[in-house]
Amino acid sequence: MNDPVILHQWHVVGIDEELKAGAVKATRLLDRRLGLKRDAGGALSAECDDGHPLPLLARYGFLWTTLGTPERPLFDIREADEPDRVNVVTGSVAVRTSAPRCIENFLDMGHFPFVHTGLLGEEPHTEVKEYDVRIDEEKDEVIATDCRFYQPRAAAASAGGADIEYIYRVPHPYCAVLYKSCPFDRGRFDVIAMFAQPMSEEHTFAHTLMSVVDDTSSTTDIRHFQLSIFGQDKPILENQLPRRLPLDPRAETPIRADRSSIFYRRWLRAKNVAYGTLAQAG
Amino acid sequence: MALTDDQKRGWHPVASSTDLAPRHVFHGRLWGQELACWRADDGHVNVWVNRCLHRGVRLTIGRNLGHELLCQYHGWRYANRSAGCTYIPAHPADAPARTVCSHVYPSLERHGLVWVALDGDAGNAVIADIPAGGTLLRQMSVAVAHDTVRRALEAGGAAGCSPFHFRDEARALTLFLQPVDAGVTVIRGILDAGADADIARLRALDHEFAMLRDRLEREHPDVPQPIAAEFRPVSEELAKVPERRRRGSTRRMRVERKWCVAPDVMAFRLVPIDGPLAAFQPGAHVDVHLPNGLVRQYSITNGPDDTTGLVIGVKRETDGRGGSAALHDTVQEGDVLALSEPRNNFPLRRDQLHTRLIAGGIGLTPLLSMARTLRLSGVSFELHVFARSREGLPFADELKALGGAVHVHTGLDAEASSAAFARILADQGEKEELYVCGPPAMLDTVRGTAAGAGWQDDQIHFEYFANERKLDRSGSFTVALARSAVTVEVPSGRSIVEVLREHDIDIPTSCEKGACGTCRVDVIEGEIDHQDVWLSDAEKAANRCMMACVSRGRGRIVLDL
C-alpha cells in the first residue's frame, strides 16, 4: 500500500449499531486486518494487525477509521442531521471489485432501465438528458447537477412514471452522495449515500445509507428496497473487467451520458489515486 | 504472467459446436483470454473479446437477440459479424460512430468444434485435416499446464502431430489440447468415423480421461500463475467525447443480386469482397461510386437481422444526370462497385412509446430498415406507404412480411393525400416520433400538417432525397472561422465547403445539395441566406446554424469552426 492519498483518508469500516458494548469485531481495510472495539462504557477504539492503536469514530450510523493522519475531518452530509428525517443504515454488501468501480456505478443513470428494470427505470425511456458536472475546487468534490431520469411509478400517489431529479456529490475518492427529488415533499430531497470500504484493491464492502423524508415506509421496507437495488448492481460490478477502475481515457468508450464518470476519473487521476485504479490502458 | 506472441499463434478449439446453442452466449477461454462466443439465428458464429467497449462488462452475461448481442449494463447492441455497435439507448437520437466496434477474433467451425486464432493472422496456420464424420467425446478439463498433459498423452502412446494435436491409433482417437490458461487444459477427443462408438465405449473413454485428470492434478498440484487478460485500448477518437464525424474510405462490394421490385425500381444486394460488412443503423445510407464516375447516395433497407449484404432500392430518374440509369442499365450481377462505409444522418430513436413512419414512393427505403428494426425491438409503430398504384409499390413482398403495421395508400391526388396525412397525424400521443421520407413536395406538406397538428420540431424527423429549390450561388461574402482563426472570401459561384477545402479545412458532407444535414455548422454571428431544405423554418430564423454546402452569408459571417 503506497498510496498516500488513500492512506490518509477516513474510511468506513462497519455499522455502528452492530458493534455492541463490550464486543470486538474483526474487519479488513487496505489489505490490513483490524479489530474494532466498544468497551462496556461505550468508548470506541480500534487496533491494526501490527498492534498500532487506531482512532475510531461513529458518524452517519457507521464506524470510521484511518491508517494515516487525515488533513481534514470526515465530509459533511448536512441533511442527515435534519430532525424530521429517518436515517436508515441499509446494509453492507461484499463486492468482488474495486471501490472506485462501485462509486462509478453509483454515479451512473444510463443503466437504470436495464439493471433496475421497473424500479429506477424502464424501457423505452432510456435517454440520459444533458446534465452539468463540475469540480468544486474549494470543497474538493465532484458535483453533477440537473440530472433527470425517467422513473416508473415515480410518485407515491400515482401509478404513472415521471422524470426524477438527481444531484450527485463525490466528496471522498470512495464515497458518493446522491440527492433525489422526494415523492412525499416536493422541494426536498431524499439522500442516499454509498460508502465503499476498500478491504483490498479488488475486494470492497459497499455500505449504503438512506436519509429520507418518508412517514409511510417502515425501516425494513426502506432496507429491502435498497438491498434489492444493490443486489441488481452486484452481478454487473463483479462481471466488470478490469476490476480496478481504468483512469486512462483510452481504456473504455465514454459517451456524453458518462460525463460524471469522466469527471470522477479525471479527479482521481489529478489526485494520483493509485489504490483500486489502473493508470495505463492495455 | 503476460500472453506471449508465441501463444497467440495458430488455431485452437474453444468450444464444441453444440455449446453454441440458439440464443446463448458461451464463455470461452484461451491462454487466459476470455471470449464471448455466440451463434446468430443465421448460423454465423461470432467470437469476440468478452468485454463491452463502454464500461468493460462481460458480454457473456449479455443477451443473444439472434441478430445482435445486447450488453446487460446499458443496453448497447452489437451487430452479428462486424461487432459494430448499432444502438446506444442513453442517446437514442444519435447514431453511434461506426468505429465503435468490439474486437472480433477469426473463427470457424470444423470437426464439430469452434476454432479461434488469437493473433488474427489465421491465414498462416492450418487446422489439422482429419477424416470427417467422427464422434466428438465429452471434453475433459484438467487443472494442469498444457505441457503436463502433452507429456502424459505421449507417455500413453499417442503420437504428437503438433504440441496441441495428437493421434492415438490404438484407441482410434484424435486429440486436441485447448490451453485454457497457463494451468488449465481441456482435452477434446474425436473418435474415428466407423470406429465403435456405442455408449459403453464412450463411457469407458470418458472414464479413462477422468482417471488421467485425477492423476495429473494429484501429481502436479503446483500449476503456473494464470496469464493476465489483455485489455486493448480503444482508438483515440473513441476516447474523446463527443465523437467526431469523419469522411470514410471506400469498400469494394460485389453485386450479388439485381432484381425488379416495382416497374421503375431495381433492388441490388451488395456483398463485401473481403471481410464482414461494416455495422449500419436503420436510416443509414451509403455512397455508391458508379462506373460513369458519378457518386450517389442510397439508403440501406436491411433490418438488423440481415448482416451479410446490403440491399438498396434504385428508382430510375428519367431527368436525372445518369446515376440511376447507370445502375439500371449498366451494372449487372457480379459487377464490383466502390461503396462508402454506411453513414447515418437519419437516426432512429427507440425510446418512444409509438413511432409513425410515412413514406412516399422510393422514400420507403430508409423507413423499411426502420420498420424492420422496430419490429425486432418490439417497439410499437405504424408504416404508411404512399404510391401511385398498387403495381408501383416498391418492396411489396418485404412490406407484406411486416404484417398489420403497414398501411398502403395508392392513387391519391394532392388533395386526398393531404387529407390522409391529416388523419395519420391526428391524435398525437405522449412520447411519439414521426419519420418521413419521400419527394420534397410531400415532405413539405407532411411537415406543415404535423406542425399544425401540434407536433414539435424535435419530434419530426425527415430525409429529403433532393433539394429541388433553385440555388442562388451569386454574391460573394466573407467567412471568419472563430476556432481556426482563419478568414476566407467565398466568391460567387462557389460554396463555403469548396473554399474551405482549399484551406485544408474539411467539413464532412454527403449530398452537397442541402438535403442531408451532414455539413451543418454552428453560426456565431452574421446574416445567413439559407438555401437548404434540411433545417426547419424555426431553425433558419434562429440563425444559429447553417448548411455549409449550399447556404451563403451576406457580408461577413463567423462560424464555430
mmCIF file of C-alpha atoms in Angstrom, chain B residues 211-542:
data_model
loop_
_atom_site.group_PDB
_atom_site.id
_atom_site.type_symbol
_atom_site.label_atom_id
_atom_site.label_comp_id
_atom_site.label_asym_id
_atom_site.label_seq_id
_atom_site.Cartn_x
_atom_site.Cartn_y
_atom_site.Cartn_z
ATOM 1 C CA MET B 211 -8.680 -41.034 -14.331
ATOM 2 C CA LEU B 212 -5.943 -39.255 -16.273
ATOM 3 C CA ARG B 213 -7.252 -35.902 -14.992
ATOM 4 C CA ASP B 214 -7.337 -37.078 -11.381
ATOM 5 C CA ARG B 215 -3.820 -38.486 -11.614
ATOM 6 C CA LEU B 216 -2.308 -35.389 -13.256
ATOM 7 C CA GLU B 217 -3.996 -32.999 -10.815
ATOM 8 C CA ARG B 218 -2.748 -35.139 -7.902
ATOM 9 C CA GLU B 219 0.819 -35.357 -9.226
ATOM 10 C CA HIS B 220 1.070 -31.689 -10.267
ATOM 11 C CA PRO B 221 -0.547 -29.617 -7.538
ATOM 12 C CA ASP B 222 1.611 -26.580 -8.326
ATOM 13 C CA VAL B 223 0.382 -25.006 -11.530
ATOM 14 C CA PRO B 224 1.801 -21.904 -13.234
ATOM 15 C CA GLN B 225 0.342 -18.459 -12.471
ATOM 16 C CA PRO B 226 -2.658 -17.524 -14.623
ATOM 17 C CA ILE B 227 -1.978 -15.473 -17.750
ATOM 18 C CA ALA B 228 -3.199 -11.894 -17.439
ATOM 19 C CA ALA B 229 -6.092 -10.896 -19.659
ATOM 20 C CA GLU B 230 -5.078 -8.332 -22.277
ATOM 21 C CA PHE B 231 -7.108 -5.139 -22.292
ATOM 22 C CA ARG B 232 -6.902 -3.399 -25.617
ATOM 23 C CA PRO B 233 -7.038 0.385 -25.559
ATOM 24 C CA VAL B 234 -9.811 1.855 -27.680
ATOM 25 C CA SER B 235 -8.903 4.208 -30.512
ATOM 26 C CA GLU B 236 -8.030 7.749 -29.561
ATOM 27 C CA GLU B 237 -11.025 9.017 -31.464
ATOM 28 C CA LEU B 238 -13.410 6.966 -29.342
ATOM 29 C CA ALA B 239 -11.843 8.041 -26.075
ATOM 30 C CA LYS B 240 -12.957 11.591 -26.751
ATOM 31 C CA VAL B 241 -16.403 12.974 -26.107
ATOM 32 C CA PRO B 242 -18.217 13.851 -28.250
ATOM 33 C CA GLU B 243 -17.188 11.719 -31.160
ATOM 34 C CA ARG B 244 -16.090 13.477 -34.292
ATOM 35 C CA ARG B 245 -17.540 12.678 -37.665
ATOM 36 C CA ARG B 246 -15.026 11.782 -40.331
ATOM 37 C CA ARG B 247 -15.118 11.142 -44.011
ATOM 38 C CA GLY B 248 -14.919 7.426 -44.584
ATOM 39 C CA SER B 249 -12.946 5.399 -47.034
ATOM 40 C CA THR B 250 -14.495 3.185 -49.690
ATOM 41 C CA ARG B 251 -15.018 -0.528 -49.756
ATOM 42 C CA ARG B 252 -15.354 -2.796 -52.782
ATOM 43 C CA MET B 253 -18.571 -4.777 -52.954
ATOM 44 C CA ARG B 254 -19.974 -7.229 -55.459
ATOM 45 C CA VAL B 255 -23.497 -7.109 -56.874
ATOM 46 C CA GLU B 256 -24.794 -10.486 -55.740
ATOM 47 C CA ARG B 257 -28.326 -9.991 -56.985
ATOM 48 C CA LYS B 258 -30.206 -7.426 -59.013
ATOM 49 C CA TRP B 259 -33.950 -7.653 -59.270
ATOM 50 C CA CYS B 260 -37.029 -5.639 -60.070
ATOM 51 C CA VAL B 261 -39.158 -4.584 -57.074
ATOM 52 C CA ALA B 262 -41.510 -2.215 -58.974
ATOM 53 C CA PRO B 263 -41.805 -1.244 -62.661
ATOM 54 C CA ASP B 264 -39.198 1.540 -62.353
ATOM 55 C CA VAL B 265 -37.319 0.356 -59.249
ATOM 56 C CA MET B 266 -34.415 -2.104 -59.174
ATOM 57 C CA ALA B 267 -33.094 -3.603 -55.960
ATOM 58 C CA PHE B 268 -29.432 -4.520 -55.557
ATOM 59 C CA ARG B 269 -27.923 -6.836 -52.994
ATOM 60 C CA LEU B 270 -24.261 -5.903 -52.446
ATOM 61 C CA VAL B 271 -21.867 -8.203 -50.590
ATOM 62 C CA PRO B 272 -18.351 -7.346 -49.391
ATOM 63 C CA ILE B 273 -15.499 -8.974 -51.307
ATOM 64 C CA ASP B 274 -13.409 -9.459 -48.190
ATOM 65 C CA GLY B 275 -14.224 -9.304 -44.503
ATOM 66 C CA PRO B 276 -17.570 -8.727 -42.891
ATOM 67 C CA LEU B 277 -19.962 -5.915 -43.673
ATOM 68 C CA ALA B 278 -19.427 -2.752 -41.620
ATOM 69 C CA ALA B 279 -22.104 -2.171 -38.998
ATOM 70 C CA PHE B 280 -25.006 0.028 -40.054
ATOM 71 C CA GLN B 281 -28.001 1.525 -38.312
ATOM 72 C CA PRO B 282 -31.569 1.985 -39.500
ATOM 73 C CA GLY B 283 -31.795 5.191 -41.578
ATOM 74 C CA ALA B 284 -28.195 4.909 -42.760
ATOM 75 C CA HIS B 285 -27.096 5.319 -46.364
ATOM 76 C CA VAL B 286 -24.047 4.510 -48.460
ATOM 77 C CA ASP B 287 -22.377 6.493 -51.217
ATOM 78 C CA VAL B 288 -22.247 4.323 -54.323
ATOM 79 C CA HIS B 289 -19.467 5.119 -56.808
ATOM 80 C CA LEU B 290 -20.790 4.330 -60.267
ATOM 81 C CA PRO B 291 -18.943 3.188 -63.402
ATOM 82 C CA ASN B 292 -19.646 6.559 -65.067
ATOM 83 C CA GLY B 293 -17.870 8.454 -62.277
ATOM 84 C CA LEU B 294 -20.986 9.688 -60.510
ATOM 85 C CA VAL B 295 -21.481 9.192 -56.774
ATOM 86 C CA ARG B 296 -24.994 8.616 -55.491
ATOM 87 C CA GLN B 297 -26.456 8.102 -52.013
ATOM 88 C CA TYR B 298 -28.801 5.203 -51.406
ATOM 89 C CA SER B 299 -30.490 4.190 -48.176
ATOM 90 C CA ILE B 300 -29.935 0.765 -46.694
ATOM 91 C CA THR B 301 -33.177 -1.225 -46.458
ATOM 92 C CA ASN B 302 -31.838 -4.054 -44.277
ATOM 93 C CA GLY B 303 -33.124 -4.894 -40.852
ATOM 94 C CA PRO B 304 -30.566 -5.640 -38.121
ATOM 95 C CA ASP B 305 -31.042 -9.389 -38.692
ATOM 96 C CA ASP B 306 -29.518 -9.287 -42.185
ATOM 97 C CA THR B 307 -25.799 -8.518 -41.954
ATOM 98 C CA THR B 308 -24.361 -10.420 -44.909
ATOM 99 C CA GLY B 309 -25.153 -7.953 -47.697
ATOM 100 C CA LEU B 310 -26.681 -4.513 -48.170
ATOM 101 C CA VAL B 311 -29.925 -4.130 -50.098
ATOM 102 C CA ILE B 312 -30.619 -0.788 -51.754
ATOM 103 C CA GLY B 313 -33.517 0.278 -53.970
ATOM 104 C CA VAL B 314 -32.873 2.481 -57.011
ATOM 105 C CA LYS B 315 -35.636 4.295 -58.876
ATOM 106 C CA ARG B 316 -34.986 5.216 -62.473
ATOM 107 C CA GLU B 317 -34.922 9.001 -62.673
ATOM 108 C CA THR B 318 -35.732 9.932 -66.253
ATOM 109 C CA ASP B 319 -34.499 13.511 -65.930
ATOM 110 C CA GLY B 320 -31.530 12.730 -63.667
ATOM 111 C CA ARG B 321 -27.864 13.053 -64.522
ATOM 112 C CA GLY B 322 -27.409 9.368 -65.214
ATOM 113 C CA GLY B 323 -26.800 7.866 -61.783
ATOM 114 C CA SER B 324 -29.896 5.715 -61.631
ATOM 115 C CA ALA B 325 -29.662 4.952 -65.353
ATOM 116 C CA ALA B 326 -26.140 3.579 -64.857
ATOM 117 C CA LEU B 327 -27.376 1.274 -62.103
ATOM 118 C CA HIS B 328 -30.445 0.175 -64.070
ATOM 119 C CA ASP B 329 -28.785 -0.322 -67.458
ATOM 120 C CA THR B 330 -25.049 -0.854 -66.955
ATOM 121 C CA VAL B 331 -24.447 -2.522 -63.603
ATOM 122 C CA GLN B 332 -25.001 -6.276 -63.698
ATOM 123 C CA GLU B 333 -24.886 -9.126 -61.205
ATOM 124 C CA GLY B 334 -21.246 -9.968 -60.479
ATOM 125 C CA ASP B 335 -20.016 -6.405 -61.060
ATOM 126 C CA VAL B 336 -17.889 -4.753 -58.376
ATOM 127 C CA LEU B 337 -18.694 -1.256 -57.066
ATOM 128 C CA ALA B 338 -16.950 1.006 -54.554
ATOM 129 C CA LEU B 339 -19.133 1.973 -51.612
ATOM 130 C CA SER B 340 -18.537 4.260 -48.660
ATOM 131 C CA GLU B 341 -18.925 2.916 -45.140
ATOM 132 C CA PRO B 342 -22.551 3.328 -44.006
ATOM 133 C CA ARG B 343 -23.319 6.786 -42.615
ATOM 134 C CA ASN B 344 -26.374 7.888 -40.764
ATOM 135 C CA ASN B 345 -27.974 11.309 -40.961
ATOM 136 C CA PHE B 346 -31.404 9.908 -40.172
ATOM 137 C CA PRO B 347 -31.022 8.046 -36.876
ATOM 138 C CA LEU B 348 -33.961 6.222 -35.341
ATOM 139 C CA ARG B 349 -34.839 6.656 -31.678
ATOM 140 C CA ARG B 350 -36.064 3.522 -29.958
ATOM 141 C CA ASP B 351 -37.093 5.101 -26.663
ATOM 142 C CA GLN B 352 -40.593 6.066 -27.814
ATOM 143 C CA LEU B 353 -43.947 4.561 -26.941
ATOM 144 C CA HIS B 354 -45.065 4.692 -30.575
ATOM 145 C CA THR B 355 -43.443 5.636 -33.877
ATOM 146 C CA ARG B 356 -45.170 6.746 -37.099
ATOM 147 C CA LEU B 357 -43.361 6.268 -40.380
ATOM 148 C CA ILE B 358 -44.592 7.927 -43.597
ATOM 149 C CA ALA B 359 -43.016 7.015 -46.923
ATOM 150 C CA GLY B 360 -43.622 8.404 -50.394
ATOM 151 C CA GLY B 361 -42.613 6.111 -53.273
ATOM 152 C CA ILE B 362 -38.927 5.220 -53.220
ATOM 153 C CA GLY B 363 -38.661 7.207 -49.960
ATOM 154 C CA LEU B 364 -39.696 3.905 -48.435
ATOM 155 C CA THR B 365 -36.118 2.571 -48.416
ATOM 156 C CA PRO B 366 -34.779 4.041 -45.116
ATOM 157 C CA LEU B 367 -38.172 3.562 -43.454
ATOM 158 C CA LEU B 368 -38.186 -0.118 -44.422
ATOM 159 C CA SER B 369 -34.984 -0.548 -42.418
ATOM 160 C CA MET B 370 -36.533 1.373 -39.517
ATOM 161 C CA ALA B 371 -39.746 -0.660 -39.576
ATOM 162 C CA ARG B 372 -37.785 -3.921 -39.559
ATOM 163 C CA THR B 373 -35.702 -2.677 -36.610
ATOM 164 C CA LEU B 374 -38.728 -1.519 -34.618
ATOM 165 C CA ARG B 375 -40.465 -4.834 -35.209
ATOM 166 C CA LEU B 376 -37.457 -6.803 -33.935
ATOM 167 C CA SER B 377 -37.078 -4.431 -30.971
ATOM 168 C CA GLY B 378 -40.730 -4.868 -30.045
ATOM 169 C CA VAL B 379 -41.433 -1.120 -30.298
ATOM 170 C CA SER B 380 -44.937 -0.131 -31.423
ATOM 171 C CA PHE B 381 -45.039 1.510 -34.864
ATOM 172 C CA GLU B 382 -47.108 2.103 -38.000
ATOM 173 C CA LEU B 383 -45.752 2.479 -41.520
ATOM 174 C CA HIS B 384 -47.751 4.402 -44.130
ATOM 175 C CA VAL B 385 -46.610 3.998 -47.710
ATOM 176 C CA PHE B 386 -47.920 6.290 -50.447
ATOM 177 C CA ALA B 387 -47.612 5.101 -54.044
ATOM 178 C CA ARG B 388 -49.209 5.982 -57.377
ATOM 179 C CA SER B 389 -50.606 2.487 -57.794
ATOM 180 C CA ARG B 390 -50.542 -0.993 -56.232
ATOM 181 C CA GLU B 391 -48.268 -2.189 -59.044
ATOM 182 C CA GLY B 392 -45.918 0.761 -58.495
ATOM 183 C CA LEU B 393 -45.432 -0.073 -54.802
ATOM 184 C CA PRO B 394 -41.760 -0.959 -54.252
ATOM 185 C CA PHE B 395 -40.693 -3.826 -51.984
ATOM 186 C CA ALA B 396 -44.275 -5.154 -51.759
ATOM 187 C CA ASP B 397 -43.131 -8.612 -50.581
ATOM 188 C CA GLU B 398 -40.932 -7.122 -47.872
ATOM 189 C CA LEU B 399 -43.836 -4.950 -46.700
ATOM 190 C CA LYS B 400 -46.100 -7.976 -46.505
ATOM 191 C CA ALA B 401 -43.638 -9.578 -44.077
ATOM 192 C CA LEU B 402 -44.128 -6.636 -41.701
ATOM 193 C CA GLY B 403 -47.789 -7.538 -41.278
ATOM 194 C CA GLY B 404 -50.539 -5.333 -39.885
ATOM 195 C CA ALA B 405 -48.353 -2.346 -39.031
ATOM 196 C CA VAL B 406 -48.170 -1.440 -42.745
ATOM 197 C CA HIS B 407 -50.825 0.744 -44.374
ATOM 198 C CA VAL B 408 -50.644 1.275 -48.130
ATOM 199 C CA HIS B 409 -52.262 4.341 -49.707
ATOM 200 C CA THR B 410 -52.435 4.269 -53.518
ATOM 201 C CA GLY B 411 -53.633 6.513 -56.286
ATOM 202 C CA LEU B 412 -54.341 9.601 -54.148
ATOM 203 C CA ASP B 413 -54.147 13.072 -55.671
ATOM 204 C CA ALA B 414 -52.590 16.000 -53.793
ATOM 205 C CA GLU B 415 -55.810 16.861 -52.007
ATOM 206 C CA ALA B 416 -56.626 13.300 -50.954
ATOM 207 C CA SER B 417 -53.030 12.814 -49.820
ATOM 208 C CA SER B 418 -53.208 15.914 -47.643
ATOM 209 C CA ALA B 419 -56.392 14.607 -46.061
ATOM 210 C CA ALA B 420 -54.691 11.265 -45.439
ATOM 211 C CA PHE B 421 -51.702 12.974 -43.791
ATOM 212 C CA ALA B 422 -54.067 14.921 -41.553
ATOM 213 C CA ARG B 423 -55.761 11.672 -40.459
ATOM 214 C CA ILE B 424 -52.433 9.916 -39.861
ATOM 215 C CA LEU B 425 -51.013 12.808 -37.856
ATOM 216 C CA ALA B 426 -54.052 13.396 -35.654
ATOM 217 C CA ASP B 427 -54.311 12.111 -32.065
ATOM 218 C CA GLN B 428 -50.688 12.512 -31.221
ATOM 219 C CA GLY B 429 -49.923 10.645 -28.016
ATOM 220 C CA GLU B 430 -47.201 11.029 -25.444
ATOM 221 C CA LYS B 431 -43.648 10.066 -26.425
ATOM 222 C CA GLU B 432 -44.232 9.712 -30.142
ATOM 223 C CA GLU B 433 -41.938 10.412 -33.054
ATOM 224 C CA LEU B 434 -42.571 10.865 -36.742
ATOM 225 C CA TYR B 435 -40.202 9.843 -39.546
ATOM 226 C CA VAL B 436 -40.897 10.929 -43.107
ATOM 227 C CA CYS B 437 -39.107 10.290 -46.363
ATOM 228 C CA GLY B 438 -40.268 10.973 -49.906
ATOM 229 C CA PRO B 439 -40.413 13.620 -52.645
ATOM 230 C CA PRO B 440 -39.766 17.221 -51.458
ATOM 231 C CA ALA B 441 -43.332 18.408 -52.078
ATOM 232 C CA MET B 442 -44.723 15.589 -49.954
ATOM 233 C CA LEU B 443 -42.213 16.254 -47.147
ATOM 234 C CA ASP B 444 -43.130 19.921 -47.094
ATOM 235 C CA THR B 445 -46.834 19.035 -46.830
ATOM 236 C CA VAL B 446 -46.287 16.467 -44.079
ATOM 237 C CA ARG B 447 -44.058 18.808 -42.087
ATOM 238 C CA GLY B 448 -46.634 21.573 -42.397
ATOM 239 C CA THR B 449 -49.520 19.282 -41.431
ATOM 240 C CA ALA B 450 -47.597 17.884 -38.475
ATOM 241 C CA ALA B 451 -46.711 21.353 -37.191
ATOM 242 C CA GLY B 452 -50.371 22.315 -37.493
ATOM 243 C CA ALA B 453 -51.420 19.208 -35.551
ATOM 244 C CA GLY B 454 -49.163 20.198 -32.662
ATOM 245 C CA TRP B 455 -46.081 18.064 -33.373
ATOM 246 C CA GLN B 456 -42.898 19.711 -32.151
ATOM 247 C CA ASP B 457 -39.917 20.200 -34.464
ATOM 248 C CA ASP B 458 -37.807 17.754 -32.473
ATOM 249 C CA GLN B 459 -40.429 15.020 -32.859
ATOM 250 C CA ILE B 460 -40.375 15.200 -36.648
ATOM 251 C CA HIS B 461 -37.508 13.535 -38.491
ATOM 252 C CA PHE B 462 -37.201 13.571 -42.220
ATOM 253 C CA GLU B 463 -34.866 12.809 -45.048
ATOM 254 C CA TYR B 464 -35.066 14.656 -48.337
ATOM 255 C CA PHE B 465 -33.924 12.770 -51.373
ATOM 256 C CA ALA B 466 -33.205 16.016 -53.132
ATOM 257 C CA ASN B 467 -33.275 19.758 -52.701
ATOM 258 C CA GLU B 468 -35.449 20.937 -55.581
ATOM 259 C CA ARG B 469 -35.042 24.594 -54.755
ATOM 260 C CA LYS B 470 -33.153 26.557 -57.343
ATOM 261 C CA LEU B 471 -29.834 27.507 -55.744
ATOM 262 C CA ASP B 472 -28.627 31.066 -55.913
ATOM 263 C CA ARG B 473 -24.836 30.981 -55.866
ATOM 264 C CA SER B 474 -24.363 34.628 -56.825
ATOM 265 C CA GLY B 475 -22.880 37.152 -54.440
ATOM 266 C CA SER B 476 -19.593 36.943 -52.575
ATOM 267 C CA PHE B 477 -19.109 37.104 -48.789
ATOM 268 C CA THR B 478 -16.511 36.735 -46.060
ATOM 269 C CA VAL B 479 -16.318 33.749 -43.708
ATOM 270 C CA ALA B 480 -14.367 34.028 -40.444
ATOM 271 C CA LEU B 481 -13.655 30.801 -38.558
ATOM 272 C CA ALA B 482 -13.618 31.533 -34.835
ATOM 273 C CA ARG B 483 -11.646 28.500 -33.624
ATOM 274 C CA SER B 484 -9.298 28.104 -36.574
ATOM 275 C CA ALA B 485 -8.570 31.852 -36.681
ATOM 276 C CA VAL B 486 -8.892 31.888 -40.470
ATOM 277 C CA THR B 487 -10.799 34.322 -42.674
ATOM 278 C CA VAL B 488 -11.647 33.470 -46.290
ATOM 279 C CA GLU B 489 -13.553 35.057 -49.162
ATOM 280 C CA VAL B 490 -16.246 32.971 -50.834
ATOM 281 C CA PRO B 491 -16.653 34.239 -54.413
ATOM 282 C CA SER B 492 -19.866 33.967 -56.397
ATOM 283 C CA GLY B 493 -20.407 30.539 -57.928
ATOM 284 C CA ARG B 494 -18.514 28.667 -55.183
ATOM 285 C CA SER B 495 -19.627 27.193 -51.839
ATOM 286 C CA ILE B 496 -18.228 27.576 -48.324
ATOM 287 C CA VAL B 497 -17.351 23.869 -48.297
ATOM 288 C CA GLU B 498 -15.371 24.130 -51.544
ATOM 289 C CA VAL B 499 -13.435 27.209 -50.473
ATOM 290 C CA LEU B 500 -12.593 25.838 -47.019
ATOM 291 C CA ARG B 501 -11.392 22.565 -48.511
ATOM 292 C CA GLU B 502 -8.725 24.527 -50.376
ATOM 293 C CA HIS B 503 -7.584 25.791 -46.983
ATOM 294 C CA ASP B 504 -7.411 22.201 -45.659
ATOM 295 C CA ILE B 505 -10.481 22.669 -43.506
ATOM 296 C CA ASP B 506 -12.664 19.712 -44.251
ATOM 297 C CA ILE B 507 -16.339 19.961 -43.352
ATOM 298 C CA PRO B 508 -17.920 16.498 -43.637
ATOM 299 C CA THR B 509 -20.505 16.445 -46.407
ATOM 300 C CA SER B 510 -22.711 13.921 -48.064
ATOM 301 C CA CYS B 511 -25.307 15.087 -50.587
ATOM 302 C CA GLU B 512 -23.843 18.607 -51.083
ATOM 303 C CA LYS B 513 -27.333 19.752 -52.062
ATOM 304 C CA GLY B 514 -28.635 20.992 -48.727
ATOM 305 C CA ALA B 515 -30.768 17.911 -48.207
ATOM 306 C CA CYS B 516 -28.931 15.591 -45.838
ATOM 307 C CA GLY B 517 -27.771 17.674 -42.861
ATOM 308 C CA THR B 518 -24.216 16.316 -42.764
ATOM 309 C CA CYS B 519 -22.432 19.662 -43.260
ATOM 310 C CA ARG B 520 -24.314 21.539 -40.553
ATOM 311 C CA VAL B 521 -22.066 24.125 -38.875
ATOM 312 C CA ASP B 522 -22.761 26.469 -35.982
ATOM 313 C CA VAL B 523 -23.057 30.172 -36.738
ATOM 314 C CA ILE B 524 -21.691 32.654 -34.196
ATOM 315 C CA GLU B 525 -22.689 35.856 -35.966
ATOM 316 C CA GLY B 526 -23.816 37.250 -39.311
ATOM 317 C CA GLU B 527 -26.804 37.006 -41.594
ATOM 318 C CA ILE B 528 -27.361 33.698 -43.402
ATOM 319 C CA ASP B 529 -29.072 33.122 -46.727
ATOM 320 C CA HIS B 530 -30.471 29.623 -46.049
ATOM 321 C CA GLN B 531 -30.951 27.604 -49.238
ATOM 322 C CA ASP B 532 -31.247 24.096 -47.803
ATOM 323 C CA VAL B 533 -34.358 22.022 -47.131
ATOM 324 C CA TRP B 534 -32.969 20.335 -44.036
ATOM 325 C CA LEU B 535 -33.329 22.965 -41.327
ATOM 326 C CA SER B 536 -36.819 23.796 -40.129
ATOM 327 C CA ASP B 537 -38.165 27.315 -40.570
ATOM 328 C CA ALA B 538 -37.686 27.936 -36.849
ATOM 329 C CA GLU B 539 -34.053 26.831 -37.033
ATOM 330 C CA LYS B 540 -33.479 29.041 -40.058
ATOM 331 C CA ALA B 541 -34.991 32.013 -38.275
ATOM 332 C CA ALA B 542 -32.871 31.379 -35.169
#
